[in-house]
Amino acid sequence: MTPAPESTIFALASAFGRAGVAVVRVSGPGAGRVVDFMAGPRPEPRRAVGRFIRHPESGEKLDRGVVLWFPGPKSFTGEDVAELHLHGGRAVVQAVLVALGLLPGLRMAEPGEFARRAFEAGKLDLAEVEGLADLIDAETEGQRRQALAQASGVLSDLYDGWRASLIEALGLIEAGLDFSDEADIGAKTFADATAIVTVLHQAMTHHLADGHRGEILRDGFRVALTGPPNAGKSSLLNALARRDAAIVSEEAGTTRDVIEVHLDLGGLPVIVSDTAGFRETEGAIEREGMRRSLEAAKAADLVLWLTEAAAPQTALPAELVSVADRTLLVLNKIDLLSNGDGVPALPDDMVPLSVKTGAGLDDLVKRLRVIAEERIGHPGEPVLTQVRHRRLVEACRDSLATFLAGSREAVELRAEDLRRAADALGRITGR
């Protein structure tokens, strides 16, 4: 059951755990009363003042902090909002939250409820809310830039502009219906609407042909370490992570499950997965490990095939032939080469290194960064960041394609095509 919107909610708005400062937010018609009872007198709007935070019943001092008062509608949620900036000790935060729960009409906020109220008040649209969530979760500079752009309305402006053009085209079609007895008017309005729809269809087709850059940047560029047993995959994973993330052993088949580490390469999020070595085996557990390895390789944006430089197995197993176009060959253990001539010249699609000595490791990291940048890039135009957005834009484009391919005689059906297209775009932002 959805709580009544007029209820006053409160919650810790900063991260859980001990910190220098913790922020408790209160939103709703009772927010001013909270300030009056616990940190009065009520300060001027949007002015930070120092106050003792007191227990609403006993008057006991709970902490000394900073109080901010935001009368609605000029607040994040559009409602009256109060913020209590406290010392971030667990005991302090807990005491204030318990005290707030004693005031009548107040309750703990549900997850995401502040953002939901901001959406309902028209302070944020749905795409901006999703961008705000991504901004909170951003771990790299690239993710931060993309999420901030979405939270600032860059995507929303694009889709709202397209929707406005669609509604204009729909208005032209409906005008032709209203004056159906005037053949010249109907033909003119349909031609004008078709011109608008043609431009929009081309723009959406270009928007969708982005190589999933935004989604990869949001979720992470996936790299799968594959190769025969004992090629050094787990050692390479540990070297990239700079910690012992995977067990390393000379015993073949040590890695049974997929192990992931998250890297920040020049602001780009990269997820590297260590997988089981590919070989013939009768063990059920090891077969399951290789099945998972195959799934990880097929889902990866880049596959590293790691093999020993002294006896390289450069031919991919039959199971990995389907990912050959996004596979980079890595020759490990170059320190064991005994010809005395160093590492021979290699094609551009091979990278020599020694995980043991560290030789070539920096070159591999640079290569990974370049490949990730080429795939993700730093586009200057808005890109799709959510599967939900992509499906709705595809639905809109398909409706426009139906309009362009449909009969001009069935004007009512063409109008319905445009209504469906506009509805799909409106669902992205929650219009």
Coordinates of C-alpha atoms in Angstrom, one line a residue:
M1 CA 0.0 0.0 0.0
T2 CA 1.4 3.4 -1.0
P3 CA 1.8 5.7 2.0
A4 CA -0.3 8.9 2.0
P5 CA 1.7 11.7 0.3
E6 CA 0.8 14.2 3.1
S7 CA 2.7 12.2 5.7
T8 CA 6.0 13.5 7.0
I9 CA 9.0 11.3 6.4
F10 CA 12.6 11.3 7.7
A11 CA 15.7 9.3 7.0
L12 CA 19.5 9.4 7.1
A13 CA 20.4 11.1 3.8
S14 CA 24.1 10.4 4.0
A15 CA 25.9 7.1 4.0
F16 CA 25.5 4.6 6.8
G17 CA 28.4 4.1 9.2
R18 CA 30.7 6.4 11.2
A19 CA 31.6 9.7 9.5
G20 CA 32.6 13.2 10.3
V21 CA 29.1 14.5 9.4
A22 CA 25.8 12.8 9.0
V23 CA 22.7 14.4 7.3
V24 CA 19.2 13.6 8.5
R25 CA 16.5 14.8 6.1
V26 CA 12.8 15.5 7.0
S27 CA 10.2 16.1 4.3
G28 CA 6.5 16.9 4.6
P29 CA 4.1 19.2 6.4
G30 CA 5.6 18.4 9.8
A31 CA 9.2 19.3 8.9
G32 CA 8.9 22.8 10.4
R33 CA 7.4 21.4 13.6
V34 CA 10.5 19.1 13.9
V35 CA 12.8 22.2 13.7
D36 CA 10.6 24.0 16.3
F37 CA 10.6 21.1 18.8
M38 CA 14.2 19.8 18.4
A39 CA 16.3 22.7 17.1
G40 CA 14.3 25.9 17.6
P41 CA 13.9 28.7 16.9
R42 CA 13.2 28.1 13.2
P43 CA 16.0 29.7 11.1
E44 CA 15.6 31.8 8.0
P45 CA 15.0 29.7 4.8
R46 CA 18.1 28.2 3.2
R47 CA 20.4 29.6 5.9
A48 CA 22.7 27.2 7.9
V49 CA 22.7 27.9 11.6
G50 CA 24.3 26.1 14.6
R51 CA 21.8 24.6 17.0
F52 CA 21.6 22.1 19.8
I53 CA 19.5 19.1 18.7
R54 CA 17.3 18.2 21.6
H55 CA 15.0 15.3 22.5
P56 CA 11.4 16.4 21.7
E57 CA 10.0 15.0 25.0
S58 CA 12.7 15.4 27.6
G59 CA 14.6 18.3 26.1
E60 CA 17.9 16.4 26.5
K61 CA 20.7 17.6 24.2
L62 CA 21.5 14.9 21.7
D63 CA 24.1 16.7 19.6
R64 CA 25.2 20.1 18.4
G65 CA 25.0 20.5 14.7
V66 CA 23.8 22.6 11.8
V67 CA 20.1 23.1 10.9
L68 CA 18.8 24.0 7.4
W69 CA 15.2 24.9 6.7
F70 CA 13.7 24.8 3.1
P71 CA 10.0 25.8 2.9
G72 CA 8.1 24.3 0.0
P73 CA 7.9 24.4 -2.9
K74 CA 11.5 25.6 -3.2
S75 CA 13.0 22.4 -1.9
F76 CA 14.3 19.1 -3.3
T77 CA 10.9 17.3 -2.8
G78 CA 8.7 20.4 -3.3
E79 CA 7.5 20.0 0.3
D80 CA 8.7 21.6 3.5
V81 CA 12.1 20.1 4.1
A82 CA 14.5 20.3 7.1
E83 CA 18.0 19.0 7.3
L84 CA 19.9 18.2 10.5
H85 CA 23.7 18.0 10.0
L86 CA 25.0 16.0 12.9
H87 CA 28.3 14.5 14.0
G88 CA 28.5 11.2 12.2
G89 CA 28.9 8.8 15.2
R90 CA 26.5 5.9 15.2
A91 CA 25.2 6.7 18.6
V92 CA 24.4 10.3 17.7
V93 CA 22.6 9.3 14.5
Q94 CA 20.6 6.6 16.2
A95 CA 19.5 8.8 19.0
V96 CA 18.2 11.5 16.6
L97 CA 16.4 9.0 14.5
V98 CA 14.7 7.4 17.5
A99 CA 13.7 10.9 18.7
L100 CA 12.2 11.8 15.4
G101 CA 10.2 8.6 15.5
L102 CA 8.5 9.8 18.7
L103 CA 6.9 12.8 17.1
P104 CA 3.3 12.2 15.9
G105 CA 2.8 12.1 12.2
L106 CA 6.4 11.2 11.4
R107 CA 7.7 7.9 10.0
M108 CA 10.8 6.5 8.4
A109 CA 11.1 7.1 4.7
E110 CA 11.0 4.1 2.4
P111 CA 13.9 3.5 0.0
G112 CA 13.9 6.2 -2.7
E113 CA 10.9 8.0 -1.3
F114 CA 12.5 11.4 -1.2
A115 CA 13.3 11.1 -5.0
R116 CA 9.8 9.7 -5.6
R117 CA 8.2 12.8 -4.0
A118 CA 10.5 15.0 -6.0
F119 CA 9.3 13.3 -9.1
E120 CA 5.7 13.6 -8.1
A121 CA 6.2 17.3 -7.4
G122 CA 7.7 17.8 -10.9
K123 CA 11.1 18.7 -9.5
L124 CA 12.7 15.7 -11.3
D125 CA 11.5 13.6 -14.2
L126 CA 12.0 9.8 -14.3
A127 CA 15.2 9.9 -16.4
E128 CA 16.7 12.5 -14.1
V129 CA 15.8 10.3 -11.1
E130 CA 17.6 7.4 -12.7
G131 CA 20.6 9.7 -13.4
L132 CA 20.7 10.8 -9.8
A133 CA 20.8 7.1 -8.7
D134 CA 23.7 6.5 -11.2
L135 CA 25.5 9.6 -9.9
I136 CA 25.3 8.2 -6.3
D137 CA 26.7 4.8 -7.6
A138 CA 29.4 6.3 -9.9
E139 CA 32.8 4.9 -9.2
T140 CA 34.8 6.4 -12.0
E141 CA 35.2 9.9 -13.6
G142 CA 33.5 8.7 -16.8
Q143 CA 30.5 7.4 -14.9
R144 CA 30.3 10.6 -12.9
R145 CA 30.2 12.8 -16.0
Q146 CA 27.6 10.6 -17.7
A147 CA 25.3 10.4 -14.7
L148 CA 25.6 14.1 -13.9
A149 CA 24.6 14.9 -17.5
Q150 CA 21.5 12.7 -17.2
A151 CA 20.6 14.0 -13.7
S152 CA 20.9 17.5 -15.1
G153 CA 18.3 16.8 -17.8
V154 CA 20.4 16.3 -20.9
L155 CA 18.6 13.2 -22.0
S156 CA 15.2 14.5 -20.9
D157 CA 15.7 17.6 -23.0
L158 CA 16.4 15.4 -26.1
Y159 CA 13.4 13.2 -25.6
D160 CA 11.1 16.0 -24.7
G161 CA 12.2 17.8 -27.9
W162 CA 11.4 14.7 -29.9
R163 CA 8.1 14.3 -28.2
A164 CA 7.1 17.9 -28.9
S165 CA 7.9 17.4 -32.6
L166 CA 5.8 14.2 -32.5
I167 CA 2.9 16.0 -31.0
E168 CA 3.2 18.7 -33.7
A169 CA 3.1 16.0 -36.4
L170 CA 0.1 14.4 -34.7
G171 CA -1.7 17.8 -34.6
L172 CA -1.2 18.2 -38.3
I173 CA -2.6 14.7 -38.9
E174 CA -5.6 15.4 -36.7
A175 CA -6.1 18.8 -38.5
G176 CA -6.4 16.9 -41.7
L177 CA -9.0 14.6 -40.1
D178 CA -11.0 17.6 -39.0
F179 CA -11.0 19.1 -42.5
S180 CA -11.3 15.8 -44.3
D181 CA -13.7 17.4 -46.8
E182 CA -10.9 19.7 -47.9
A183 CA -8.6 17.5 -49.9
D184 CA -5.9 20.1 -50.4
I185 CA -5.7 20.7 -46.6
G186 CA -5.5 17.0 -45.8
A187 CA -2.7 16.4 -48.3
K188 CA -0.7 19.4 -47.1
T189 CA -0.9 18.5 -43.4
F190 CA 0.0 14.9 -44.1
A191 CA 3.0 15.9 -46.1
D192 CA 4.2 18.3 -43.4
A193 CA 3.7 15.6 -40.7
T194 CA 5.6 13.1 -42.9
A195 CA 8.6 15.5 -43.2
I196 CA 8.7 15.8 -39.4
V197 CA 8.5 12.1 -38.8
T198 CA 11.2 11.3 -41.4
V199 CA 13.7 13.6 -39.6
L200 CA 12.8 12.1 -36.2
H201 CA 13.1 8.5 -37.5
Q202 CA 16.6 9.3 -38.8
A203 CA 17.6 10.9 -35.5
M204 CA 16.4 8.0 -33.5
T205 CA 18.1 5.4 -35.7
H206 CA 21.3 7.3 -35.3
H207 CA 20.7 7.5 -31.5
L208 CA 20.2 3.8 -31.2
A209 CA 23.3 3.0 -33.3
D210 CA 25.7 3.9 -30.5
G211 CA 27.3 0.6 -29.9
H212 CA 25.7 0.5 -26.4
R213 CA 28.4 3.0 -25.2
G214 CA 26.3 4.6 -22.5
E215 CA 25.2 1.3 -21.1
I216 CA 28.8 -0.1 -21.1
L217 CA 30.1 3.0 -19.3
R218 CA 27.3 2.7 -16.7
D219 CA 27.7 -1.0 -16.1
G220 CA 31.4 -1.4 -16.8
F221 CA 33.6 -2.6 -19.7
R222 CA 33.9 -6.3 -19.3
V223 CA 37.1 -8.2 -19.9
A224 CA 37.3 -12.0 -19.7
L225 CA 40.7 -13.7 -19.0
T226 CA 40.7 -17.0 -20.9
G227 CA 43.3 -19.5 -21.9
P228 CA 44.6 -23.0 -21.2
P229 CA 45.3 -24.1 -17.6
N230 CA 48.4 -22.6 -15.9
A231 CA 48.8 -19.8 -18.5
G232 CA 48.9 -17.3 -15.7
K233 CA 45.3 -15.9 -15.8
S234 CA 44.9 -15.8 -12.0
S235 CA 48.3 -14.2 -11.6
L236 CA 47.5 -11.6 -14.2
L237 CA 44.2 -10.9 -12.4
N238 CA 46.1 -10.3 -9.1
A239 CA 48.6 -8.1 -10.8
L240 CA 45.9 -5.9 -12.4
A241 CA 44.0 -5.8 -9.1
R242 CA 47.2 -5.2 -7.1
R243 CA 46.0 -7.7 -4.5
D244 CA 45.5 -11.5 -4.1
A245 CA 42.0 -11.7 -5.5
A246 CA 42.4 -15.2 -6.9
I247 CA 44.2 -18.3 -5.7
V248 CA 47.4 -19.0 -7.7
S249 CA 48.8 -22.6 -7.9
E250 CA 50.8 -24.7 -10.3
E251 CA 48.1 -27.3 -10.1
A252 CA 45.9 -27.3 -13.2
G253 CA 42.3 -26.5 -12.7
T254 CA 42.7 -24.4 -9.6
T255 CA 40.2 -21.8 -10.8
R256 CA 36.7 -23.3 -10.8
D257 CA 34.5 -20.2 -10.7
V258 CA 34.5 -16.8 -12.3
I259 CA 36.3 -14.2 -10.1
E260 CA 35.8 -10.5 -10.9
V261 CA 37.8 -7.4 -10.0
H262 CA 36.8 -3.8 -10.7
L263 CA 39.4 -1.4 -12.2
D264 CA 39.4 2.3 -12.9
L265 CA 41.4 2.9 -16.1
G266 CA 41.6 6.6 -16.9
G267 CA 38.1 7.2 -15.5
L268 CA 36.6 4.2 -17.3
P269 CA 35.1 1.3 -15.3
V270 CA 36.6 -2.0 -16.3
I271 CA 35.5 -5.4 -14.9
V272 CA 38.1 -8.1 -15.3
S273 CA 37.0 -11.7 -14.9
D274 CA 39.3 -14.7 -14.2
T275 CA 37.9 -17.9 -15.7
A276 CA 38.7 -21.6 -15.6
G277 CA 41.3 -22.9 -18.1
F278 CA 40.0 -24.5 -21.3
R279 CA 40.9 -28.2 -21.5
E280 CA 39.4 -31.6 -21.9
T281 CA 38.2 -32.9 -18.5
E282 CA 35.9 -35.5 -17.1
G283 CA 35.4 -33.8 -13.7
A284 CA 31.9 -32.4 -13.3
I285 CA 33.0 -29.5 -11.2
E286 CA 35.6 -28.4 -13.7
R287 CA 33.2 -28.8 -16.6
E288 CA 30.8 -26.5 -14.8
G289 CA 33.7 -24.0 -14.3
M290 CA 34.5 -24.1 -18.0
R291 CA 30.8 -23.6 -18.9
R292 CA 30.7 -20.5 -16.7
S293 CA 34.0 -19.4 -18.3
L294 CA 32.4 -19.7 -21.7
E295 CA 29.4 -17.6 -20.6
A296 CA 31.7 -14.9 -19.2
A297 CA 33.6 -14.8 -22.5
K298 CA 30.5 -14.5 -24.6
A299 CA 29.2 -11.7 -22.4
A300 CA 32.5 -9.8 -22.3
D301 CA 33.3 -6.7 -24.4
L302 CA 36.9 -7.9 -24.7
V303 CA 38.4 -11.4 -24.4
L304 CA 42.0 -11.9 -23.5
W305 CA 43.4 -15.3 -24.6
L306 CA 46.4 -15.9 -22.4
T307 CA 49.0 -18.5 -23.4
E308 CA 52.7 -19.2 -22.7
A309 CA 55.2 -17.5 -24.9
A310 CA 57.5 -20.5 -25.1
A311 CA 54.8 -22.8 -26.5
P312 CA 52.0 -20.5 -27.5
Q313 CA 48.5 -22.0 -28.2
T314 CA 47.2 -19.2 -30.4
A315 CA 44.4 -21.2 -31.9
L316 CA 41.2 -20.5 -30.0
P317 CA 39.1 -23.4 -28.9
A318 CA 36.0 -24.1 -31.0
E319 CA 33.8 -22.8 -28.2
L320 CA 35.5 -19.3 -28.4
V321 CA 35.5 -18.9 -32.2
S322 CA 32.3 -16.8 -32.0
V323 CA 34.2 -14.2 -30.0
A324 CA 37.4 -14.2 -32.1
D325 CA 36.5 -10.7 -33.4
R326 CA 36.9 -9.2 -30.0
T327 CA 39.8 -11.3 -28.7
L328 CA 43.3 -10.1 -27.9
L329 CA 46.1 -12.6 -27.7
V330 CA 48.5 -12.2 -24.8
L331 CA 51.8 -14.1 -24.6
N332 CA 52.7 -14.6 -20.9
K333 CA 56.0 -15.8 -19.3
I334 CA 58.3 -14.1 -21.7
D335 CA 60.9 -14.2 -19.0
L336 CA 61.2 -18.0 -19.7
L337 CA 62.3 -17.5 -23.3
S338 CA 65.8 -19.0 -23.6
N339 CA 66.8 -17.9 -27.1
G340 CA 68.7 -14.9 -25.7
D341 CA 67.2 -12.7 -28.4
G342 CA 64.5 -11.2 -26.3
V343 CA 60.9 -11.1 -27.4
P344 CA 60.5 -11.4 -31.2
A345 CA 58.4 -8.9 -33.1
L346 CA 54.8 -9.7 -32.7
P347 CA 51.7 -8.7 -34.7
D348 CA 49.6 -5.8 -33.3
D349 CA 47.0 -8.3 -32.2
M350 CA 49.4 -9.9 -29.7
V351 CA 50.8 -8.5 -26.4
P352 CA 53.9 -10.0 -24.7
L353 CA 54.3 -9.8 -21.0
S354 CA 55.6 -11.5 -17.9
V355 CA 53.3 -11.4 -14.9
K356 CA 56.1 -12.6 -12.7
T357 CA 58.6 -9.8 -13.5
G358 CA 56.0 -7.2 -14.5
A359 CA 57.5 -6.7 -17.9
G360 CA 54.8 -5.6 -20.4
L361 CA 52.1 -5.2 -17.8
D362 CA 51.9 -1.5 -18.2
D363 CA 51.7 -1.9 -22.0
L364 CA 48.8 -4.3 -21.5
V365 CA 47.0 -1.8 -19.2
K366 CA 47.5 0.9 -21.8
R367 CA 46.1 -1.4 -24.5
L368 CA 43.1 -2.2 -22.4
R369 CA 42.4 1.5 -21.8
V370 CA 42.7 2.4 -25.5
I371 CA 40.3 -0.4 -26.5
A372 CA 37.8 0.6 -23.8
E373 CA 38.0 4.2 -24.9
E374 CA 37.4 3.3 -28.5
R375 CA 34.4 1.2 -27.5
I376 CA 32.9 3.6 -24.9
G377 CA 34.4 6.9 -26.0
H378 CA 33.6 10.3 -24.6
P379 CA 30.7 11.3 -26.8
G380 CA 29.6 14.9 -26.9
E381 CA 26.0 14.0 -27.5
P382 CA 23.5 12.3 -25.2
V383 CA 23.7 8.5 -25.2
L384 CA 21.4 5.8 -24.0
T385 CA 22.3 4.6 -20.5
Q386 CA 19.5 2.2 -19.6
V387 CA 18.0 -0.9 -21.3
R388 CA 14.6 0.6 -20.4
H389 CA 15.4 3.7 -22.4
R390 CA 16.6 1.7 -25.4
R391 CA 13.5 -0.4 -25.6
L392 CA 11.2 2.6 -25.5
V393 CA 13.2 4.5 -28.1
E394 CA 13.1 1.4 -30.3
A395 CA 9.3 1.2 -29.8
C396 CA 9.0 4.8 -30.8
R397 CA 11.2 4.4 -33.9
D398 CA 9.2 1.3 -34.9
S399 CA 5.9 3.2 -34.7
L400 CA 7.4 5.9 -36.8
A401 CA 8.5 3.3 -39.4
T402 CA 5.0 2.0 -39.4
F403 CA 3.7 5.5 -40.0
L404 CA 6.1 6.1 -42.9
A405 CA 5.3 2.7 -44.5
G406 CA 1.6 2.8 -43.9
S407 CA -1.1 3.9 -46.3
R408 CA -2.0 7.6 -46.4
E409 CA -5.6 6.7 -47.0
A410 CA -5.9 5.2 -43.5
V411 CA -5.3 8.5 -41.7
E412 CA -6.8 7.3 -38.4
L413 CA -4.3 4.5 -38.2
R414 CA -1.4 6.8 -39.0
A415 CA -2.5 9.1 -36.2
E416 CA -2.5 6.1 -33.9
D417 CA 1.1 5.3 -35.0
L418 CA 2.1 8.8 -33.8
R419 CA 0.2 8.5 -30.5
R420 CA 2.0 5.2 -29.7
A421 CA 5.3 6.8 -30.6
A422 CA 4.7 9.8 -28.4
D423 CA 3.5 7.6 -25.6
A424 CA 6.8 5.5 -25.7
L425 CA 8.9 8.7 -25.4
G426 CA 6.7 10.0 -22.6
R427 CA 7.3 6.8 -20.6
I428 CA 11.1 7.5 -20.6
T429 CA 10.7 10.7 -18.6
G430 CA 7.4 9.8 -16.9
R431 CA 5.4 12.4 -18.8

